């Protein structure tokens, strides 16, 4: 059977099951994914069902609302309605309680998943112990050394290095100016000129050109120790 032929029975069963008002757009959105109904087919099917008296149709302005024929349902007493209301309240409270429990359990699960297992903890403890042993051995070696450098001597080394770096920058700037002047009349590229005269740049020597990096300070401190 085609989708168009399937549309009316599916829509009729849906409206009777839900027993609440829907527009054609609502029904299309709710059934399109599961049943693959087109919007035009839904509109035509609902108009046909209303024409045949199988469902009811109400017009509000430019919008039409469809709902199940209430005559097919048994009358519900006030007592039954109150009982249904009580049941809805109880189920709502139960649903809220279950939702809260799920959130709590989900939080506990995330915490457990982020925690280390017993095996992982033992492994990390062993690694930390080995690392501490290495630090202790290094500390003992430093304490046992007789060539400790005083703060004054360390400061002197840094000051001397500052002087050397300043001179290096000055000479680098002069060399760059000279090379730029030569390149104004040189027929080849700068790289070819540097290769020809045998000049190595900071980049060729993998030097960053940053005089005060943490790595340099650590290296000097390590040498002094």
Coordinates of N, CA and C in Angstrom, one line a residue:
X1 N 0.8 -1.2 0.0 CA 0.0 0.0 0.0 C 0.9 1.2 0.0
X2 N 0.4 2.3 -0.6 CA 1.2 3.5 -0.7 C 1.1 4.3 0.6
X3 N 2.0 5.3 0.7 CA 2.0 6.1 1.9 C 0.7 6.9 2.0
X4 N 0.2 7.3 0.9 CA -1.0 8.1 0.9 C -2.2 7.2 1.4
X5 N -2.2 6.0 1.1 CA -3.3 5.1 1.5 C -3.1 4.7 3.0
X6 N -1.9 4.7 3.5 CA -1.6 4.4 4.9 C -1.8 5.6 5.8
X7 N -1.9 6.7 5.2 CA -1.9 7.9 6.0 C -3.1 8.0 6.9
X8 N -4.3 7.9 6.3 CA -5.6 8.0 7.1 C -5.7 7.1 8.3
X9 N -5.5 5.8 8.1 CA -5.6 4.8 9.3 C -4.5 5.1 10.4
X10 N -3.3 5.5 9.9 CA -2.3 5.8 10.9 C -2.7 7.0 11.7
X11 N -3.1 8.1 11.0 CA -3.5 9.3 11.7 C -4.7 9.1 12.6
X12 N -5.7 8.3 12.2 CA -6.9 8.1 13.0 C -6.5 7.4 14.3
X13 N -5.6 6.3 14.1 CA -5.2 5.6 15.3 C -4.4 6.5 16.2
X14 N -3.6 7.3 15.7 CA -2.8 8.3 16.5 C -3.7 9.2 17.3
X15 N -4.6 9.8 16.6 CA -5.5 10.8 17.3 C -6.4 10.1 18.4
X16 N -6.8 8.9 18.1 CA -7.6 8.2 19.1 C -6.8 7.8 20.3
X17 N -5.5 7.4 20.0 CA -4.6 7.0 21.1 C -4.3 8.2 22.0
X18 N -3.9 9.3 21.4 CA -3.5 10.5 22.2 C -4.7 11.2 22.8
X19 N -5.8 11.3 22.0 CA -7.0 11.9 22.5 C -6.8 13.4 23.0
X20 N -6.2 14.1 22.1 CA -5.9 15.5 22.4 C -5.9 16.3 21.1
X21 N -6.1 17.6 21.1 CA -6.2 18.3 19.8 C -4.8 18.5 19.2
X22 N -4.7 18.4 17.8 CA -3.5 18.6 17.1 C -3.8 19.4 15.8
X23 N -2.9 20.2 15.4 CA -2.9 20.7 14.0 C -2.3 19.7 13.0
X24 N -2.6 20.0 11.7 CA -2.0 19.1 10.7 C -0.4 19.1 10.8
X25 N 0.1 20.3 11.1 CA 1.6 20.5 11.3 C 2.1 19.6 12.4
X26 N 1.3 19.6 13.5 CA 1.7 18.8 14.7 C 1.8 17.3 14.4
X27 N 0.7 16.8 13.7 CA 0.7 15.4 13.3 C 1.8 15.1 12.3
X28 N 2.0 15.9 11.4 CA 3.1 15.7 10.4 C 4.4 15.6 11.1
X29 N 4.7 16.5 12.1 CA 6.0 16.4 12.8 C 6.1 15.2 13.6
X30 N 5.0 14.8 14.2 CA 5.1 13.6 15.2 C 5.1 12.3 14.4
X31 N 4.6 12.2 13.2 CA 4.5 10.9 12.5 C 5.5 10.8 11.3
X32 N 6.0 11.9 10.9 CA 6.8 11.9 9.7 C 8.0 11.0 9.8
X33 N 8.7 11.1 10.9 CA 10.0 10.3 11.0 C 9.7 8.8 11.1
X34 N 8.6 8.4 11.8 CA 8.3 7.0 12.0 C 7.6 6.4 10.8
X35 N 6.7 7.1 10.2 CA 5.9 6.6 9.1 C 6.2 7.1 7.7
X36 N 7.1 8.2 7.7 CA 7.5 8.8 6.4 C 6.3 9.5 5.7
X37 N 5.4 10.0 6.4 CA 4.3 10.7 5.8 C 4.6 12.1 5.3
X38 N 4.2 12.5 4.1 CA 4.4 13.8 3.7 C 3.4 14.8 4.2
X39 N 3.8 16.1 4.3 CA 2.9 17.1 4.9 C 1.6 17.2 4.1
X40 N 1.7 17.2 2.8 CA 0.4 17.3 1.9 C -0.5 16.1 2.2
X41 N 0.1 14.9 2.2 CA -0.7 13.7 2.5 C -1.3 13.7 3.8
X42 N -0.7 14.3 4.9 CA -1.2 14.4 6.2 C -2.4 15.3 6.2
X43 N -2.3 16.5 5.5 CA -3.4 17.5 5.5 C -4.6 16.9 4.8
X44 N -4.4 16.2 3.6 CA -5.5 15.6 2.9 C -6.1 14.5 3.7
X45 N -5.3 13.7 4.4 CA -5.9 12.6 5.1 C -6.8 13.1 6.3
X46 N -6.3 14.1 7.0 CA -7.0 14.7 8.1 C -8.3 15.4 7.6
X47 N -8.3 16.0 6.5 CA -9.5 16.6 5.9 C -10.5 15.6 5.6
X48 N -10.0 14.5 5.0 CA -10.9 13.3 4.6 C -11.5 12.7 5.8
X49 N -10.7 12.5 6.9 CA -11.2 11.9 8.1 C -12.3 12.8 8.7
X50 N -12.1 14.1 8.7 CA -13.1 15.0 9.3 C -14.3 15.0 8.4
X51 N -14.2 14.9 7.1 CA -15.3 14.9 6.2 C -16.1 13.6 6.4
X52 N -15.5 12.5 6.7 CA -16.2 11.3 6.9 C -16.7 11.1 8.4
X53 N -16.4 12.1 9.2 CA -16.9 12.1 10.6 C -16.2 11.2 11.5
X54 N -15.0 10.8 11.1 CA -14.2 9.9 12.0 C -13.4 10.7 13.0
X55 N -13.1 12.0 12.7 CA -12.5 12.8 13.7 C -13.2 14.2 13.6
X56 N -12.9 15.1 14.6 CA -13.6 16.3 14.7 C -12.6 17.4 14.2
X57 N -13.2 18.5 13.7 CA -12.4 19.6 13.2 C -12.9 20.9 13.7
X58 N -12.0 21.8 14.2 CA -12.4 23.1 14.7 C -11.5 24.1 14.1
X59 N -12.1 25.3 13.7 CA -11.3 26.3 13.0 C -11.1 27.5 14.0
X60 N -9.9 27.9 14.2 CA -9.6 29.0 15.1 C -8.8 30.0 14.2
X61 N -9.5 31.0 13.7 CA -8.8 32.0 12.8 C -8.4 31.3 11.5
X62 N -7.2 31.3 11.2 CA -6.7 30.6 10.0 C -6.2 29.2 10.2
X63 N -6.2 28.7 11.5 CA -5.7 27.4 11.8 C -6.8 26.4 12.1
X64 N -6.6 25.2 11.6 CA -7.6 24.1 11.9 C -7.0 23.2 12.9
X65 N -7.9 22.8 13.9 CA -7.5 21.8 14.9 C -8.3 20.6 14.8
X66 N -7.6 19.4 14.9 CA -8.3 18.1 14.8 C -8.2 17.3 16.1
X67 N -9.2 16.6 16.4 CA -9.1 15.7 17.6 C -10.1 14.6 17.4
X68 N -9.9 13.5 18.3 CA -10.7 12.3 18.2 C -12.2 12.6 18.5
X69 N -13.0 11.8 17.9 CA -14.5 12.0 18.1 C -14.8 11.5 19.5
X70 N -15.2 12.3 20.4 CA -15.4 12.0 21.8 C -16.6 11.1 22.1
X71 N -17.4 10.9 21.1 CA -18.6 10.1 21.2 C -18.2 8.6 21.4
X72 N -17.0 8.2 20.9 CA -16.6 6.8 20.9 C -16.1 6.4 22.3
X73 N -15.8 7.4 23.1 CA -15.3 7.1 24.5 C -16.4 7.1 25.5
X74 N -16.2 6.3 26.5 CA -17.2 6.2 27.6 C -17.1 7.4 28.4
X75 N -18.3 7.8 29.0 CA -18.3 9.0 29.9 C -17.5 8.7 31.2
X76 N -16.8 9.7 31.6 CA -15.9 9.6 32.8 C -16.6 10.4 34.0
X77 N -16.8 9.8 35.1 CA -17.4 10.5 36.2 C -16.4 11.4 36.9
X78 N -16.9 12.3 37.7 CA -16.0 13.2 38.5 C -15.1 12.4 39.4
X79 N -15.6 11.3 40.0 CA -14.8 10.5 40.8 C -13.6 9.9 40.1
X80 N -13.9 9.4 38.9 CA -12.8 8.8 38.1 C -11.8 9.9 37.7
X81 N -12.3 11.1 37.4 CA -11.4 12.1 37.0 C -10.4 12.5 38.2
X82 N -11.0 12.6 39.4 CA -10.2 12.8 40.6 C -9.2 11.7 40.8
X83 N -9.6 10.5 40.6 CA -8.7 9.4 40.7 C -7.6 9.5 39.7
X84 N -7.9 9.8 38.5 CA -6.8 10.0 37.5 C -5.9 11.1 37.9
X85 N -6.5 12.2 38.4 CA -5.6 13.3 38.8 C -4.6 12.9 39.9
X86 N -5.2 12.1 40.9 CA -4.3 11.6 42.0 C -3.2 10.7 41.4
X87 N -3.6 9.9 40.5 CA -2.6 9.0 39.9 C -1.6 9.7 39.1
X88 N -2.0 10.8 38.4 CA -1.0 11.6 37.7 C 0.0 12.3 38.6
X89 N -0.6 12.8 39.7 CA 0.3 13.5 40.7 C 1.3 12.5 41.3
X90 N 0.8 11.3 41.6 CA 1.7 10.3 42.2 C 2.8 9.9 41.2
X91 N 2.4 9.6 40.0 CA 3.4 9.3 38.9 C 4.4 10.4 38.7
X92 N 3.9 11.6 38.7 CA 4.7 12.8 38.5 C 5.8 12.9 39.6
X93 N 5.4 12.7 40.9 CA 6.3 12.7 42.0 C 7.3 11.6 41.9
X94 N 6.8 10.4 41.5 CA 7.7 9.2 41.3 C 8.8 9.5 40.2
X95 N 8.3 10.1 39.1 CA 9.2 10.4 38.0 C 10.2 11.4 38.4
X96 N 9.8 12.4 39.2 CA 10.8 13.4 39.7 C 11.8 12.8 40.6
X97 N 11.3 11.9 41.5 CA 12.3 11.2 42.4 C 13.3 10.3 41.7
X98 N 12.8 9.6 40.6 CA 13.6 8.8 39.8 C 14.7 9.6 39.1
X99 N 14.2 10.8 38.6 CA 15.1 11.6 37.8 C 16.2 12.1 38.7
X100 N 15.9 12.5 40.0 CA 16.9 13.0 40.9 C 17.9 11.8 41.3
X101 N 17.3 10.6 41.4 CA 18.2 9.5 41.7 C 19.2 9.2 40.6
X102 N 18.6 9.3 39.3 CA 19.5 9.1 38.1 C 20.6 10.1 38.1
X103 N 20.3 11.4 38.4 CA 21.3 12.4 38.4 C 22.4 12.1 39.4
X104 N 22.0 11.7 40.6 CA 22.9 11.4 41.7 C 23.8 10.2 41.3
X105 N 23.2 9.2 40.7 CA 24.0 8.0 40.3 C 24.9 8.3 39.2
X106 N 24.4 9.2 38.2 CA 25.3 9.6 37.1 C 26.5 10.4 37.6
X107 N 26.3 11.2 38.6 CA 27.4 12.0 39.2 C 28.4 11.0 39.9
X108 N 27.9 10.0 40.6 CA 28.8 9.0 41.3 C 29.5 8.2 40.3
X109 N 28.9 7.9 39.1 CA 29.5 7.1 38.1 C 30.7 7.9 37.5
X110 N 30.4 9.2 37.2 CA 31.5 10.1 36.6 C 32.7 10.2 37.6
X111 N 32.4 10.3 38.9 CA 33.4 10.4 39.9 C 34.3 9.1 39.9
X112 N 33.6 8.0 39.9 CA 34.3 6.7 39.9 C 35.1 6.5 38.6
X113 N 34.6 6.9 37.5 CA 35.3 6.7 36.2 C 36.5 7.6 36.2
X114 N 36.5 8.7 36.9 CA 37.7 9.6 36.9 C 38.7 9.2 37.9
X115 N 38.3 8.3 38.8 CA 39.2 7.9 39.9 C 40.1 6.8 39.4
X116 N 41.3 6.6 40.0 CA 42.2 5.6 39.6 C 41.8 4.3 40.2
X117 N 42.1 3.2 39.5 CA 41.9 1.9 40.1 C 43.0 1.5 41.0
X118 N 42.8 0.4 41.8 CA 43.8 0.0 42.8 C 45.2 -0.3 42.1
X119 N 45.1 -0.9 40.9 CA 46.3 -1.2 40.2 C 47.0 0.0 39.7
X120 N 46.2 1.0 39.2 CA 46.8 2.3 38.7 C 47.4 3.0 39.8
X121 N 46.7 3.0 41.0 CA 47.3 3.7 42.2 C 48.6 3.1 42.6
X122 N 48.7 1.8 42.6 CA 50.0 1.1 43.0 C 51.1 1.5 42.0
X123 N 50.7 1.5 40.8 CA 51.7 1.8 39.7 C 52.2 3.2 39.9
X124 N 51.3 4.2 40.2 CA 51.7 5.6 40.3 C 52.5 5.7 41.6
X125 N 52.2 5.0 42.6 CA 52.9 5.1 43.9 C 54.4 4.7 43.6
X126 N 54.5 3.6 42.9 CA 55.9 3.1 42.6 C 56.7 4.1 41.8
X127 N 56.0 4.7 40.8 CA 56.7 5.8 40.0 C 57.1 7.0 40.8
X128 N 56.2 7.4 41.7 CA 56.5 8.5 42.6 C 57.7 8.2 43.6
X129 N 57.7 6.9 44.1 CA 58.8 6.5 44.9 C 60.1 6.5 44.2
X130 N 60.1 6.0 42.9 CA 61.3 6.1 42.1 C 61.8 7.5 41.9
X131 N 60.8 8.4 41.6 CA 61.1 9.8 41.3 C 61.7 10.4 42.6
X132 N 61.1 10.1 43.7 CA 61.6 10.7 45.0 C 63.0 10.2 45.3
X133 N 63.3 8.9 45.0 CA 64.6 8.4 45.2 C 65.6 9.1 44.3
X134 N 65.3 9.4 43.1 CA 66.1 10.1 42.2 C 66.4 11.5 42.7
X135 N 65.4 12.2 43.3 CA 65.6 13.5 43.8 C 66.5 13.5 45.1
X136 N 66.3 12.4 45.9 CA 67.1 12.3 47.1 C 68.6 12.1 46.7
X137 N 68.8 11.3 45.7 CA 70.2 11.0 45.3 C 70.8 12.3 44.7
X138 N 70.1 13.0 44.0 CA 70.6 14.3 43.4 C 70.9 15.3 44.5
X139 N 70.0 15.4 45.6 CA 70.1 16.3 46.7 C 71.4 15.9 47.5
X140 N 71.6 14.6 47.7 CA 72.8 14.2 48.5 C 74.1 14.5 47.7
X141 N 74.0 14.4 46.4 CA 75.2 14.7 45.5 C 75.5 16.2 45.6
X142 N 74.4 17.0 45.6 CA 74.6 18.5 45.7 C 75.2 18.8 47.1
X143 N 74.6 18.2 48.1 CA 75.1 18.5 49.5 C 76.6 18.1 49.7
X144 N 76.9 17.0 49.0 CA 78.3 16.5 49.2 C 79.3 17.2 48.3
X145 N 78.9 18.0 47.4 CA 79.8 18.7 46.5 C 80.5 19.8 47.3
X146 N 81.8 20.1 46.9 CA 82.6 21.1 47.6 C 82.7 22.4 46.8
X147 N 82.2 22.3 45.6 CA 82.3 23.5 44.7 C 81.0 24.3 44.6
X148 N 80.3 24.5 45.7 CA 79.1 25.2 45.7 C 79.3 26.7 45.3
X149 N 78.4 27.2 44.5 CA 78.5 28.5 44.0 C 77.6 29.5 44.9
X150 N 78.2 30.5 45.3 CA 77.5 31.5 46.2 C 76.5 32.3 45.4
X151 N 75.5 32.9 46.0 CA 74.6 33.8 45.2 C 75.3 34.9 44.5
X152 N 76.4 35.4 45.2 CA 77.1 36.5 44.5 C 77.8 36.0 43.2
X153 N 78.4 34.8 43.3 CA 79.0 34.3 42.1 C 78.0 34.0 41.0
X154 N 76.9 33.5 41.3 CA 75.8 33.2 40.4 C 75.4 34.5 39.7
X155 N 75.2 35.6 40.5 CA 74.8 36.9 40.0 C 75.8 37.4 39.1
X156 N 77.1 37.2 39.4 CA 78.2 37.7 38.5 C 78.1 37.0 37.2
X157 N 77.8 35.7 37.2 CA 77.7 35.0 35.9 C 76.6 35.5 35.0
X158 N 75.5 35.8 35.7 CA 74.3 36.3 34.9 C 74.7 37.7 34.4
X159 N 75.3 38.5 35.2 CA 75.7 39.9 34.7 C 76.7 39.8 33.5
X160 N 77.6 38.9 33.6 CA 78.6 38.7 32.5 C 77.9 38.3 31.2
X161 N 76.9 37.4 31.4 CA 76.2 36.9 30.3 C 75.4 38.0 29.7
X162 N 74.8 38.9 30.5 CA 74.1 40.1 30.0 C 75.0 40.9 29.1
X163 N 76.2 41.1 29.5 CA 77.2 41.9 28.7 C 77.4 41.2 27.4
X164 N 77.7 39.9 27.4 CA 78.0 39.1 26.2 C 76.8 39.1 25.2
X165 N 75.6 39.0 25.8 CA 74.4 39.0 24.9 C 74.2 40.4 24.3
X166 N 74.5 41.4 25.0 CA 74.4 42.8 24.5 C 75.3 43.0 23.3
X167 N 76.6 42.5 23.5 CA 77.6 42.6 22.5 C 77.2 41.7 21.3
X168 N 76.7 40.6 21.6 CA 76.2 39.7 20.5 C 75.1 40.3 19.6
X169 N 74.2 41.0 20.3 CA 73.1 41.7 19.5 C 73.7 42.8 18.7
X170 N 74.6 43.5 19.3 CA 75.2 44.6 18.6 C 76.0 44.2 17.3
X171 N 76.8 43.1 17.4 CA 77.5 42.6 16.3 C 76.5 42.0 15.3
X172 N 75.5 41.3 15.7 CA 74.5 40.7 14.8 C 73.9 41.8 14.0
X173 N 73.5 43.0 14.6 CA 72.9 44.1 13.9 C 73.8 44.7 12.9
X174 N 75.1 44.8 13.3 CA 76.1 45.4 12.3 C 76.3 44.4 11.1
X175 N 76.4 43.1 11.4 CA 76.5 42.2 10.3 C 75.3 42.2 9.4
X176 N 74.1 42.3 10.0 CA 72.9 42.3 9.2 C 72.9 43.5 8.3
X177 N 73.3 44.7 8.8 CA 73.3 45.9 8.0 C 74.3 45.8 6.9
X178 N 75.5 45.2 7.1 CA 76.5 45.0 6.1 C 75.9 44.1 5.0
X179 N 75.3 43.0 5.4 CA 74.8 42.0 4.4 C 73.7 42.7 3.6
X180 N 72.8 43.5 4.2 CA 71.8 44.1 3.5 C 72.3 45.1 2.5
X181 N 73.4 45.8 2.9 CA 74.0 46.8 1.9 C 74.6 46.0 0.7
X182 N 75.3 44.9 1.0 CA 75.9 44.1 -0.1 C 74.8 43.6 -1.0
X183 N 73.7 43.1 -0.4 CA 72.6 42.5 -1.2 C 71.9 43.5 -2.2
X184 N 72.1 44.8 -1.9 CA 71.5 45.7 -2.8 C 72.0 45.7 -4.2
X185 N 73.3 45.3 -4.3 CA 73.9 45.1 -5.7 C 74.3 43.7 -6.0
X186 N 73.8 42.8 -5.2 CA 74.2 41.3 -5.4 C 73.1 40.7 -6.3
X187 N 73.5 40.0 -7.4 CA 72.5 39.5 -8.3 C 71.7 38.3 -7.9
X188 N 72.2 37.6 -6.8 CA 71.5 36.4 -6.4 C 70.7 36.7 -5.1
X189 N 70.1 35.6 -4.5 CA 69.3 35.7 -3.3 C 70.2 35.8 -2.1
X190 N 69.6 36.2 -1.0 CA 70.3 36.3 0.3 C 70.9 34.9 0.7
X191 N 70.1 33.9 0.6 CA 70.5 32.5 1.0 C 71.7 32.1 0.2
X192 N 71.7 32.4 -1.1 CA 72.8 32.0 -2.0 C 74.1 32.8 -1.6
X193 N 73.9 34.1 -1.2 CA 75.0 34.9 -0.8 C 75.7 34.4 0.5
X194 N 74.8 34.0 1.5 CA 75.3 33.5 2.7 C 76.0 32.2 2.5
X195 N 75.5 31.3 1.6 CA 76.2 30.1 1.4 C 77.5 30.3 0.7
X196 N 77.6 31.3 -0.2 CA 78.8 31.6 -0.9 C 79.9 32.1 0.0
X197 N 79.6 32.9 0.9 CA 80.6 33.5 1.8 C 80.8 32.7 3.1
X198 N 79.9 31.7 3.3 CA 80.1 30.8 4.4 C 79.6 31.3 5.7
X199 N 78.5 32.1 5.7 CA 77.9 32.7 6.9 C 76.8 31.8 7.4
X200 N 76.8 31.5 8.7 CA 75.8 30.7 9.4 C 74.9 31.6 10.2
X201 N 73.6 31.6 10.0 CA 72.7 32.4 10.7 C 72.3 31.7 12.0
X202 N 71.6 32.5 12.9 CA 71.1 31.8 14.1 C 70.1 30.7 13.8
X203 N 69.3 30.9 12.8 CA 68.4 29.8 12.4 C 69.1 28.6 11.9
X204 N 70.2 28.7 11.2 CA 71.0 27.6 10.8 C 71.5 26.8 12.0
X205 N 71.8 27.5 13.1 CA 72.4 26.9 14.3 C 71.3 26.5 15.3
X206 N 70.0 26.6 14.8 CA 68.9 26.3 15.7 C 68.8 27.1 17.0
X207 N 69.3 28.4 16.8 CA 69.2 29.3 17.9 C 68.0 30.2 17.8
X208 N 67.2 30.3 19.0 CA 66.0 31.0 18.9 C 66.1 32.5 18.9
X209 N 67.3 33.0 19.4 CA 67.5 34.4 19.4 C 66.9 35.1 20.7
X210 N 66.4 34.2 21.6 CA 65.8 34.8 22.8 C 66.9 34.6 24.0
X211 N 67.4 35.7 24.5 CA 68.6 35.6 25.4 C 68.2 35.2 26.8
X212 N 67.0 35.3 27.2 CA 66.6 34.9 28.6 C 65.5 33.9 28.7
X213 N 65.7 32.8 28.1 CA 64.7 31.7 28.2 C 64.9 30.9 29.5
X214 N 63.9 30.3 30.0 CA 64.0 29.5 31.2 C 65.0 28.4 31.0
X215 N 65.0 27.8 29.8 CA 65.9 26.7 29.6 C 67.3 27.1 29.7
X216 N 67.7 28.3 29.2 CA 69.1 28.8 29.4 C 69.4 29.0 30.8
X217 N 68.5 29.6 31.6 CA 68.8 29.8 33.0 C 69.0 28.5 33.7
X218 N 68.2 27.5 33.4 CA 68.3 26.2 34.1 C 69.7 25.5 33.7
X219 N 70.0 25.7 32.4 CA 71.3 25.1 32.0 C 72.5 25.7 32.7
X220 N 72.5 27.0 32.8 CA 73.6 27.7 33.5 C 73.6 27.3 35.0
X221 N 72.4 27.2 35.6 CA 72.4 26.8 37.0 C 72.9 25.4 37.2
X222 N 72.5 24.5 36.3 CA 73.0 23.1 36.3 C 74.5 23.1 36.2
X223 N 75.1 23.9 35.3 CA 76.5 23.9 35.2 C 77.2 24.4 36.4
X224 N 76.6 25.4 37.1 CA 77.2 26.0 38.3 C 77.2 25.0 39.4
X225 N 76.1 24.2 39.5 CA 76.0 23.2 40.5 C 76.9 22.0 40.3

